[in-house]
Amino acid sequence: KNQVEQSPQSLIILEGKNCTLQCNYTVSPFSNLRWYKQDTGRGPVSLTIMTFSENTKSNGRYTATLDADTKQSSLHITASQLSDSASYICVVKIGGSEKLVFGKGTKLTVNP
Amino acid sequence: NAGVTQTPKFRVLKTGQSMTLLCAQDMNHEYMYWYRQDPGMGLRLIHYSVGEGTTAKGEVPDGYNVSRLKKQNFLLGLESAAPSQTSVYFCASSPDRDLPQPQHFGDGTRLSIL
């Protein structure tokens, strides 16, 4: 069964600290892996997309890694800001399909 | 550039009523999708369209119908609303399924069925 598991479910950190969110998937065939940020009351917004051959990809203070062998990805946030408070969703695209498998998300709270 | 626009933003219905949710995109995208998001669950695909005049079932299509008469619009209909359809509905679009392009999401329609 195609599944995407994210951990932790929720995380609270202080402003300025770093954090890492985890994503494990059992999707086959694999096409690409996406990280989305969803602010409360808004739709998800794409942060990164990683294909099979990409190990690391950065978008500002966000760095995503992908290990296709172990089927794991992580999203590292550096020097967190209050505006980083949101849910972060890991999404895997099924190869040869228009369908995405969504994780349940990690809810990040950044406190001053 | 509005991106993906959903109307209405909020709606309360009584069981058995019908309504249509409208999604409009101005990016000339071929692919459009309707998802629902429920607490403690990931987004689930209801229906999708790979181009004007086409529709296809997703993961949870029962109780919903869709139409794509124009490329820029994708309508989601509830024929007879049920409390189980209380959810937040998101529309998304993408240019091509085979390219690593992100889906662009609207800000959702919050629907409550009493």
PDB file of N, CA, C and O in Angstrom, chain A residues 15-71:
ATOM      1  N   GLU A  15      12.251  30.549  18.529  1.00  0.00           N
ATOM      2  CA  GLU A  15      12.721  31.339  17.400  1.00  0.00           C
ATOM      3  C   GLU A  15      14.244  31.349  17.351  1.00  0.00           C
ATOM      4  O   GLU A  15      14.912  31.512  18.368  1.00  0.00           O
ATOM      5  N   GLY A  16      14.777  31.150  16.141  1.00  0.00           N
ATOM      6  CA  GLY A  16      16.220  31.136  15.964  1.00  0.00           C
ATOM      7  C   GLY A  16      16.836  29.747  15.978  1.00  0.00           C
ATOM      8  O   GLY A  16      17.963  29.571  15.513  1.00  0.00           O
ATOM      9  N   LYS A  17      16.108  28.771  16.510  1.00  0.00           N
ATOM     10  CA  LYS A  17      16.619  27.403  16.556  1.00  0.00           C
ATOM     11  C   LYS A  17      16.394  26.691  15.224  1.00  0.00           C
ATOM     12  O   LYS A  17      15.563  27.088  14.417  1.00  0.00           O
ATOM     13  N   ASN A  18      17.156  25.616  15.033  1.00  0.00           N
ATOM     14  CA  ASN A  18      16.997  24.768  13.856  1.00  0.00           C
ATOM     15  C   ASN A  18      16.109  23.578  14.196  1.00  0.00           C
ATOM     16  O   ASN A  18      15.969  23.213  15.373  1.00  0.00           O
ATOM     17  N   CYS A  19      15.534  22.970  13.179  1.00  0.00           N
ATOM     18  CA  CYS A  19      14.763  21.754  13.399  1.00  0.00           C
ATOM     19  C   CYS A  19      14.768  20.908  12.134  1.00  0.00           C
ATOM     20  O   CYS A  19      15.055  21.401  11.038  1.00  0.00           O
ATOM     21  N   THR A  20      14.465  19.619  12.317  1.00  0.00           N
ATOM     22  CA  THR A  20      14.415  18.679  11.198  1.00  0.00           C
ATOM     23  C   THR A  20      13.150  17.855  11.275  1.00  0.00           C
ATOM     24  O   THR A  20      12.822  17.291  12.322  1.00  0.00           O
ATOM     25  N   LEU A  21      12.443  17.810  10.162  1.00  0.00           N
ATOM     26  CA  LEU A  21      11.214  17.037  10.059  1.00  0.00           C
ATOM     27  C   LEU A  21      11.494  15.808   9.192  1.00  0.00           C
ATOM     28  O   LEU A  21      12.244  15.882   8.227  1.00  0.00           O
ATOM     29  N   GLN A  22      10.852  14.692   9.548  1.00  0.00           N
ATOM     30  CA  GLN A  22      11.133  13.439   8.868  1.00  0.00           C
ATOM     31  C   GLN A  22       9.944  12.949   8.045  1.00  0.00           C
ATOM     32  O   GLN A  22       8.777  13.201   8.382  1.00  0.00           O
ATOM     33  N   CYS A  23      10.282  12.225   6.970  1.00  0.00           N
ATOM     34  CA  CYS A  23       9.260  11.647   6.097  1.00  0.00           C
ATOM     35  C   CYS A  23       9.747  10.293   5.609  1.00  0.00           C
ATOM     36  O   CYS A  23      10.854  10.196   5.059  1.00  0.00           O
ATOM     37  N   ASN A  24       8.963   9.252   5.841  1.00  0.00           N
ATOM     38  CA  ASN A  24       9.255   7.916   5.316  1.00  0.00           C
ATOM     39  C   ASN A  24       8.120   7.524   4.379  1.00  0.00           C
ATOM     40  O   ASN A  24       6.946   7.782   4.675  1.00  0.00           O
ATOM     41  N   TYR A  25       8.463   6.897   3.274  1.00  0.00           N
ATOM     42  CA  TYR A  25       7.419   6.563   2.302  1.00  0.00           C
ATOM     43  C   TYR A  25       7.573   5.135   1.792  1.00  0.00           C
ATOM     44  O   TYR A  25       8.662   4.559   1.782  1.00  0.00           O
ATOM     45  N   THR A  26       6.445   4.575   1.403  1.00  0.00           N
ATOM     46  CA  THR A  26       6.420   3.257   0.760  1.00  0.00           C
ATOM     47  C   THR A  26       5.564   3.402  -0.484  1.00  0.00           C
ATOM     48  O   THR A  26       4.471   2.834  -0.572  1.00  0.00           O
ATOM     49  N   VAL A  27       6.039   4.210  -1.425  1.00  0.00           N
ATOM     50  CA  VAL A  27       5.317   4.480  -2.665  1.00  0.00           C
ATOM     51  C   VAL A  27       6.092   3.871  -3.823  1.00  0.00           C
ATOM     52  O   VAL A  27       7.290   4.070  -3.953  1.00  0.00           O
ATOM     53  N   SER A  28       5.380   3.169  -4.669  1.00  0.00           N
ATOM     54  CA  SER A  28       6.014   2.549  -5.832  1.00  0.00           C
ATOM     55  C   SER A  28       5.042   2.513  -7.010  1.00  0.00           C
ATOM     56  O   SER A  28       3.870   2.202  -6.822  1.00  0.00           O
ATOM     57  N   PRO A  29       5.497   2.838  -8.209  1.00  0.00           N
ATOM     58  CA  PRO A  29       6.816   3.389  -8.496  1.00  0.00           C
ATOM     59  C   PRO A  29       6.925   4.852  -8.054  1.00  0.00           C
ATOM     60  O   PRO A  29       5.935   5.565  -8.010  1.00  0.00           O
ATOM     61  N   PHE A  30       8.135   5.254  -7.753  1.00  0.00           N
ATOM     62  CA  PHE A  30       8.397   6.596  -7.235  1.00  0.00           C
ATOM     63  C   PHE A  30       8.672   7.545  -8.395  1.00  0.00           C
ATOM     64  O   PHE A  30       9.391   7.217  -9.338  1.00  0.00           O
ATOM     65  N   SER A  31       8.102   8.744  -8.331  1.00  0.00           N
ATOM     66  CA  SER A  31       8.383   9.761  -9.331  1.00  0.00           C
ATOM     67  C   SER A  31       9.163  10.915  -8.707  1.00  0.00           C
ATOM     68  O   SER A  31      10.268  11.230  -9.129  1.00  0.00           O
ATOM     69  N   ASN A  32       8.568  11.563  -7.731  1.00  0.00           N
ATOM     70  CA  ASN A  32       9.264  12.640  -7.041  1.00  0.00           C
ATOM     71  C   ASN A  32       8.644  12.854  -5.667  1.00  0.00           C
ATOM     72  O   ASN A  32       7.562  12.337  -5.367  1.00  0.00           O
ATOM     73  N   LEU A  33       9.372  13.599  -4.839  1.00  0.00           N
ATOM     74  CA  LEU A  33       8.917  13.871  -3.476  1.00  0.00           C
ATOM     75  C   LEU A  33       8.872  15.375  -3.281  1.00  0.00           C
ATOM     76  O   LEU A  33       9.799  16.086  -3.674  1.00  0.00           O
ATOM     77  N   ARG A  34       7.779  15.844  -2.704  1.00  0.00           N
ATOM     78  CA  ARG A  34       7.562  17.265  -2.504  1.00  0.00           C
ATOM     79  C   ARG A  34       7.359  17.568  -1.025  1.00  0.00           C
ATOM     80  O   ARG A  34       6.770  16.776  -0.307  1.00  0.00           O
ATOM     81  N   TRP A  35       7.829  18.721  -0.642  1.00  0.00           N
ATOM     82  CA  TRP A  35       7.521  19.264   0.667  1.00  0.00           C
ATOM     83  C   TRP A  35       6.675  20.526   0.442  1.00  0.00           C
ATOM     84  O   TRP A  35       7.028  21.392  -0.356  1.00  0.00           O
ATOM     85  N   TYR A  36       5.542  20.572   1.166  1.00  0.00           N
ATOM     86  CA  TYR A  36       4.663  21.726   1.110  1.00  0.00           C
ATOM     87  C   TYR A  36       4.579  22.356   2.496  1.00  0.00           C
ATOM     88  O   TYR A  36       4.651  21.664   3.516  1.00  0.00           O
ATOM     89  N   LYS A  37       4.372  23.668   2.513  1.00  0.00           N
ATOM     90  CA  LYS A  37       4.088  24.399   3.739  1.00  0.00           C
ATOM     91  C   LYS A  37       2.642  24.862   3.686  1.00  0.00           C
ATOM     92  O   LYS A  37       2.198  25.422   2.677  1.00  0.00           O
ATOM     93  N   GLN A  38       1.898  24.579   4.769  1.00  0.00           N
ATOM     94  CA  GLN A  38       0.515  25.001   4.818  1.00  0.00           C
ATOM     95  C   GLN A  38       0.279  25.867   6.044  1.00  0.00           C
ATOM     96  O   GLN A  38       0.271  25.366   7.171  1.00  0.00           O
ATOM     97  N   ASP A  39       0.084  27.156   5.815  1.00  0.00           N
ATOM     98  CA  ASP A  39      -0.278  28.061   6.899  1.00  0.00           C
ATOM     99  C   ASP A  39      -1.727  27.820   7.285  1.00  0.00           C
ATOM    100  O   ASP A  39      -2.549  27.373   6.460  1.00  0.00           O
ATOM    101  N   THR A  40      -2.055  28.126   8.532  1.00  0.00           N
ATOM    102  CA  THR A  40      -3.421  27.924   9.021  1.00  0.00           C
ATOM    103  C   THR A  40      -4.410  28.684   8.152  1.00  0.00           C
ATOM    104  O   THR A  40      -4.235  29.876   7.900  1.00  0.00           O
ATOM    105  N   GLY A  41      -5.438  27.982   7.675  1.00  0.00           N
ATOM    106  CA  GLY A  41      -6.464  28.623   6.868  1.00  0.00           C
ATOM    107  C   GLY A  41      -6.078  28.886   5.428  1.00  0.00           C
ATOM    108  O   GLY A  41      -6.810  29.579   4.717  1.00  0.00           O
ATOM    109  N   ARG A  42      -4.956  28.353   4.995  1.00  0.00           N
ATOM    110  CA  ARG A  42      -4.506  28.576   3.619  1.00  0.00           C
ATOM    111  C   ARG A  42      -4.261  27.245   2.933  1.00  0.00           C
ATOM    112  O   ARG A  42      -4.238  26.175   3.553  1.00  0.00           O
ATOM    113  N   GLY A  43      -4.082  27.280   1.624  1.00  0.00           N
ATOM    114  CA  GLY A  43      -3.747  26.080   0.890  1.00  0.00           C
ATOM    115  C   GLY A  43      -2.259  25.784   0.969  1.00  0.00           C
ATOM    116  O   GLY A  43      -1.460  26.664   1.272  1.00  0.00           O
ATOM    117  N   PRO A  44      -1.865  24.548   0.706  1.00  0.00           N
ATOM    118  CA  PRO A  44      -0.438  24.196   0.723  1.00  0.00           C
ATOM    119  C   PRO A  44       0.330  24.954  -0.359  1.00  0.00           C
ATOM    120  O   PRO A  44      -0.178  25.195  -1.447  1.00  0.00           O
ATOM    121  N   VAL A  45       1.571  25.286  -0.024  1.00  0.00           N
ATOM    122  CA  VAL A  45       2.464  25.976  -0.967  1.00  0.00           C
ATOM    123  C   VAL A  45       3.732  25.150  -1.104  1.00  0.00           C
ATOM    124  O   VAL A  45       4.317  24.730  -0.095  1.00  0.00           O
ATOM    125  N   SER A  46       4.146  24.910  -2.327  1.00  0.00           N
ATOM    126  CA  SER A  46       5.314  24.062  -2.572  1.00  0.00           C
ATOM    127  C   SER A  46       6.609  24.701  -2.072  1.00  0.00           C
ATOM    128  O   SER A  46       6.862  25.887  -2.321  1.00  0.00           O
ATOM    129  N   LEU A  47       7.433  23.914  -1.382  1.00  0.00           N
ATOM    130  CA  LEU A  47       8.756  24.357  -0.937  1.00  0.00           C
ATOM    131  C   LEU A  47       9.844  23.783  -1.846  1.00  0.00           C
ATOM    132  O   LEU A  47      10.724  24.498  -2.306  1.00  0.00           O
ATOM    133  N   THR A  48       9.811  22.481  -2.042  1.00  0.00           N
ATOM    134  CA  THR A  48      10.804  21.827  -2.895  1.00  0.00           C
ATOM    135  C   THR A  48      10.177  20.618  -3.594  1.00  0.00           C
ATOM    136  O   THR A  48       9.197  20.045  -3.109  1.00  0.00           O
ATOM    137  N   ILE A  49      10.779  20.246  -4.701  1.00  0.00           N
ATOM    138  CA  ILE A  49      10.450  18.992  -5.375  1.00  0.00           C
ATOM    139  C   ILE A  49      11.764  18.278  -5.644  1.00  0.00           C
ATOM    140  O   ILE A  49      12.701  18.881  -6.171  1.00  0.00           O
ATOM    141  N   MET A  50      11.844  17.008  -5.279  1.00  0.00           N
ATOM    142  CA  MET A  50      13.071  16.251  -5.470  1.00  0.00           C
ATOM    143  C   MET A  50      12.790  15.002  -6.288  1.00  0.00           C
ATOM    144  O   MET A  50      11.884  14.229  -5.957  1.00  0.00           O
ATOM    145  N   THR A  51      13.561  14.823  -7.344  1.00  0.00           N
ATOM    146  CA  THR A  51      13.440  13.609  -8.143  1.00  0.00           C
ATOM    147  C   THR A  51      14.388  12.544  -7.604  1.00  0.00           C
ATOM    148  O   THR A  51      15.183  12.797  -6.699  1.00  0.00           O
ATOM    149  N   PHE A  52      14.339  11.383  -8.221  1.00  0.00           N
ATOM    150  CA  PHE A  52      15.085  10.216  -7.742  1.00  0.00           C
ATOM    151  C   PHE A  52      16.578  10.481  -7.618  1.00  0.00           C
ATOM    152  O   PHE A  52      17.241  10.004  -6.697  1.00  0.00           O
ATOM    153  N   SER A  53      17.120  11.285  -8.530  1.00  0.00           N
ATOM    154  CA  SER A  53      18.577  11.490  -8.581  1.00  0.00           C
ATOM    155  C   SER A  53      19.066  12.619  -7.687  1.00  0.00           C
ATOM    156  O   SER A  53      20.278  12.841  -7.568  1.00  0.00           O
ATOM    157  N   GLU A  54      18.162  13.334  -7.058  1.00  0.00           N
ATOM    158  CA  GLU A  54      18.561  14.477  -6.241  1.00  0.00           C
ATOM    159  C   GLU A  54      18.644  14.086  -4.773  1.00  0.00           C
ATOM    160  O   GLU A  54      17.699  13.539  -4.219  1.00  0.00           O
ATOM    161  N   ASN A  55      19.761  14.391  -4.137  1.00  0.00           N
ATOM    162  CA  ASN A  55      19.961  14.064  -2.731  1.00  0.00           C
ATOM    163  C   ASN A  55      19.613  15.229  -1.805  1.00  0.00           C
ATOM    164  O   ASN A  55      19.143  15.027  -0.693  1.00  0.00           O
ATOM    165  N   THR A  56      19.889  16.437  -2.261  1.00  0.00           N
ATOM    166  CA  THR A  56      19.690  17.622  -1.443  1.00  0.00           C
ATOM    167  C   THR A  56      19.190  18.767  -2.304  1.00  0.00           C
ATOM    168  O   THR A  56      19.631  18.928  -3.450  1.00  0.00           O
ATOM    169  N   LYS A  57      18.266  19.520  -1.728  1.00  0.00           N
ATOM    170  CA  LYS A  57      17.761  20.683  -2.437  1.00  0.00           C
ATOM    171  C   LYS A  57      17.408  21.757  -1.424  1.00  0.00           C
ATOM    172  O   LYS A  57      16.774  21.460  -0.410  1.00  0.00           O
ATOM    173  N   SER A  58      17.820  22.986  -1.707  1.00  0.00           N
ATOM    174  CA  SER A  58      17.586  24.071  -0.759  1.00  0.00           C
ATOM    175  C   SER A  58      16.671  25.127  -1.339  1.00  0.00           C
ATOM    176  O   SER A  58      16.643  25.356  -2.551  1.00  0.00           O
ATOM    177  N   ASN A  59      15.935  25.762  -0.449  1.00  0.00           N
ATOM    178  CA  ASN A  59      15.066  26.882  -0.803  1.00  0.00           C
ATOM    179  C   ASN A  59      15.149  27.860   0.364  1.00  0.00           C
ATOM    180  O   ASN A  59      14.384  27.775   1.321  1.00  0.00           O
ATOM    181  N   GLY A  60      16.127  28.754   0.289  1.00  0.00           N
ATOM    182  CA  GLY A  60      16.319  29.692   1.393  1.00  0.00           C
ATOM    183  C   GLY A  60      16.784  28.955   2.640  1.00  0.00           C
ATOM    184  O   GLY A  60      17.772  28.235   2.621  1.00  0.00           O
ATOM    185  N   ARG A  61      16.026  29.121   3.719  1.00  0.00           N
ATOM    186  CA  ARG A  61      16.392  28.462   4.981  1.00  0.00           C
ATOM    187  C   ARG A  61      15.886  27.023   5.053  1.00  0.00           C
ATOM    188  O   ARG A  61      16.087  26.349   6.062  1.00  0.00           O
ATOM    189  N   TYR A  62      15.243  26.558   4.016  1.00  0.00           N
ATOM    190  CA  TYR A  62      14.720  25.195   3.977  1.00  0.00           C
ATOM    191  C   TYR A  62      15.655  24.323   3.138  1.00  0.00           C
ATOM    192  O   TYR A  62      15.990  24.678   2.007  1.00  0.00           O
ATOM    193  N   THR A  63      16.071  23.176   3.690  1.00  0.00           N
ATOM    194  CA  THR A  63      16.893  22.219   2.961  1.00  0.00           C
ATOM    195  C   THR A  63      16.254  20.844   3.074  1.00  0.00           C
ATOM    196  O   THR A  63      16.053  20.334   4.178  1.00  0.00           O
ATOM    197  N   ALA A  64      15.953  20.264   1.931  1.00  0.00           N
ATOM    198  CA  ALA A  64      15.364  18.924   1.904  1.00  0.00           C
ATOM    199  C   ALA A  64      16.411  17.925   1.458  1.00  0.00           C
ATOM    200  O   ALA A  64      17.261  18.223   0.614  1.00  0.00           O
ATOM    201  N   THR A  65      16.368  16.742   2.050  1.00  0.00           N
ATOM    202  CA  THR A  65      17.244  15.650   1.627  1.00  0.00           C
ATOM    203  C   THR A  65      16.383  14.461   1.232  1.00  0.00           C
ATOM    204  O   THR A  65      15.255  14.296   1.716  1.00  0.00           O
ATOM    205  N   LEU A  66      16.935  13.640   0.363  1.00  0.00           N
ATOM    206  CA  LEU A  66      16.221  12.450  -0.086  1.00  0.00           C
ATOM    207  C   LEU A  66      17.189  11.288  -0.165  1.00  0.00           C
ATOM    208  O   LEU A  66      18.261  11.395  -0.775  1.00  0.00           O
ATOM    209  N   ASP A  67      16.839  10.182   0.467  1.00  0.00           N
ATOM    210  CA  ASP A  67      17.576   8.933   0.354  1.00  0.00           C
ATOM    211  C   ASP A  67      16.629   7.931  -0.284  1.00  0.00           C
ATOM    212  O   ASP A  67      15.774   7.346   0.391  1.00  0.00           O
ATOM    213  N   ALA A  68      16.778   7.746  -1.590  1.00  0.00           N
ATOM    214  CA  ALA A  68      15.870   6.877  -2.326  1.00  0.00           C
ATOM    215  C   ALA A  68      16.062   5.405  -1.962  1.00  0.00           C
ATOM    216  O   ALA A  68      15.145   4.604  -2.140  1.00  0.00           O
ATOM    217  N   ASP A  69      17.228   5.061  -1.463  1.00  0.00           N
ATOM    218  CA  ASP A  69      17.472   3.664  -1.072  1.00  0.00           C
ATOM    219  C   ASP A  69      16.670   3.293   0.161  1.00  0.00           C
ATOM    220  O   ASP A  69      16.067   2.214   0.226  1.00  0.00           O
ATOM    221  N   THR A  70      16.688   4.165   1.155  1.00  0.00           N
ATOM    222  CA  THR A  70      15.954   3.890   2.394  1.00  0.00           C
ATOM    223  C   THR A  70      14.552   4.475   2.368  1.00  0.00           C
ATOM    224  O   THR A  70      13.774   4.275   3.307  1.00  0.00           O
ATOM    225  N   LYS A  71      14.213   5.201   1.313  1.00  0.00           N
ATOM    226  CA  LYS A  71      12.893   5.810   1.152  1.00  0.00           C
ATOM    227  C   LYS A  71      12.592   6.755   2.310  1.00  0.00           C
ATOM    228  O   LYS A  71      11.531   6.674   2.958  1.00  0.00           O
TER     229      LYS A  71
END
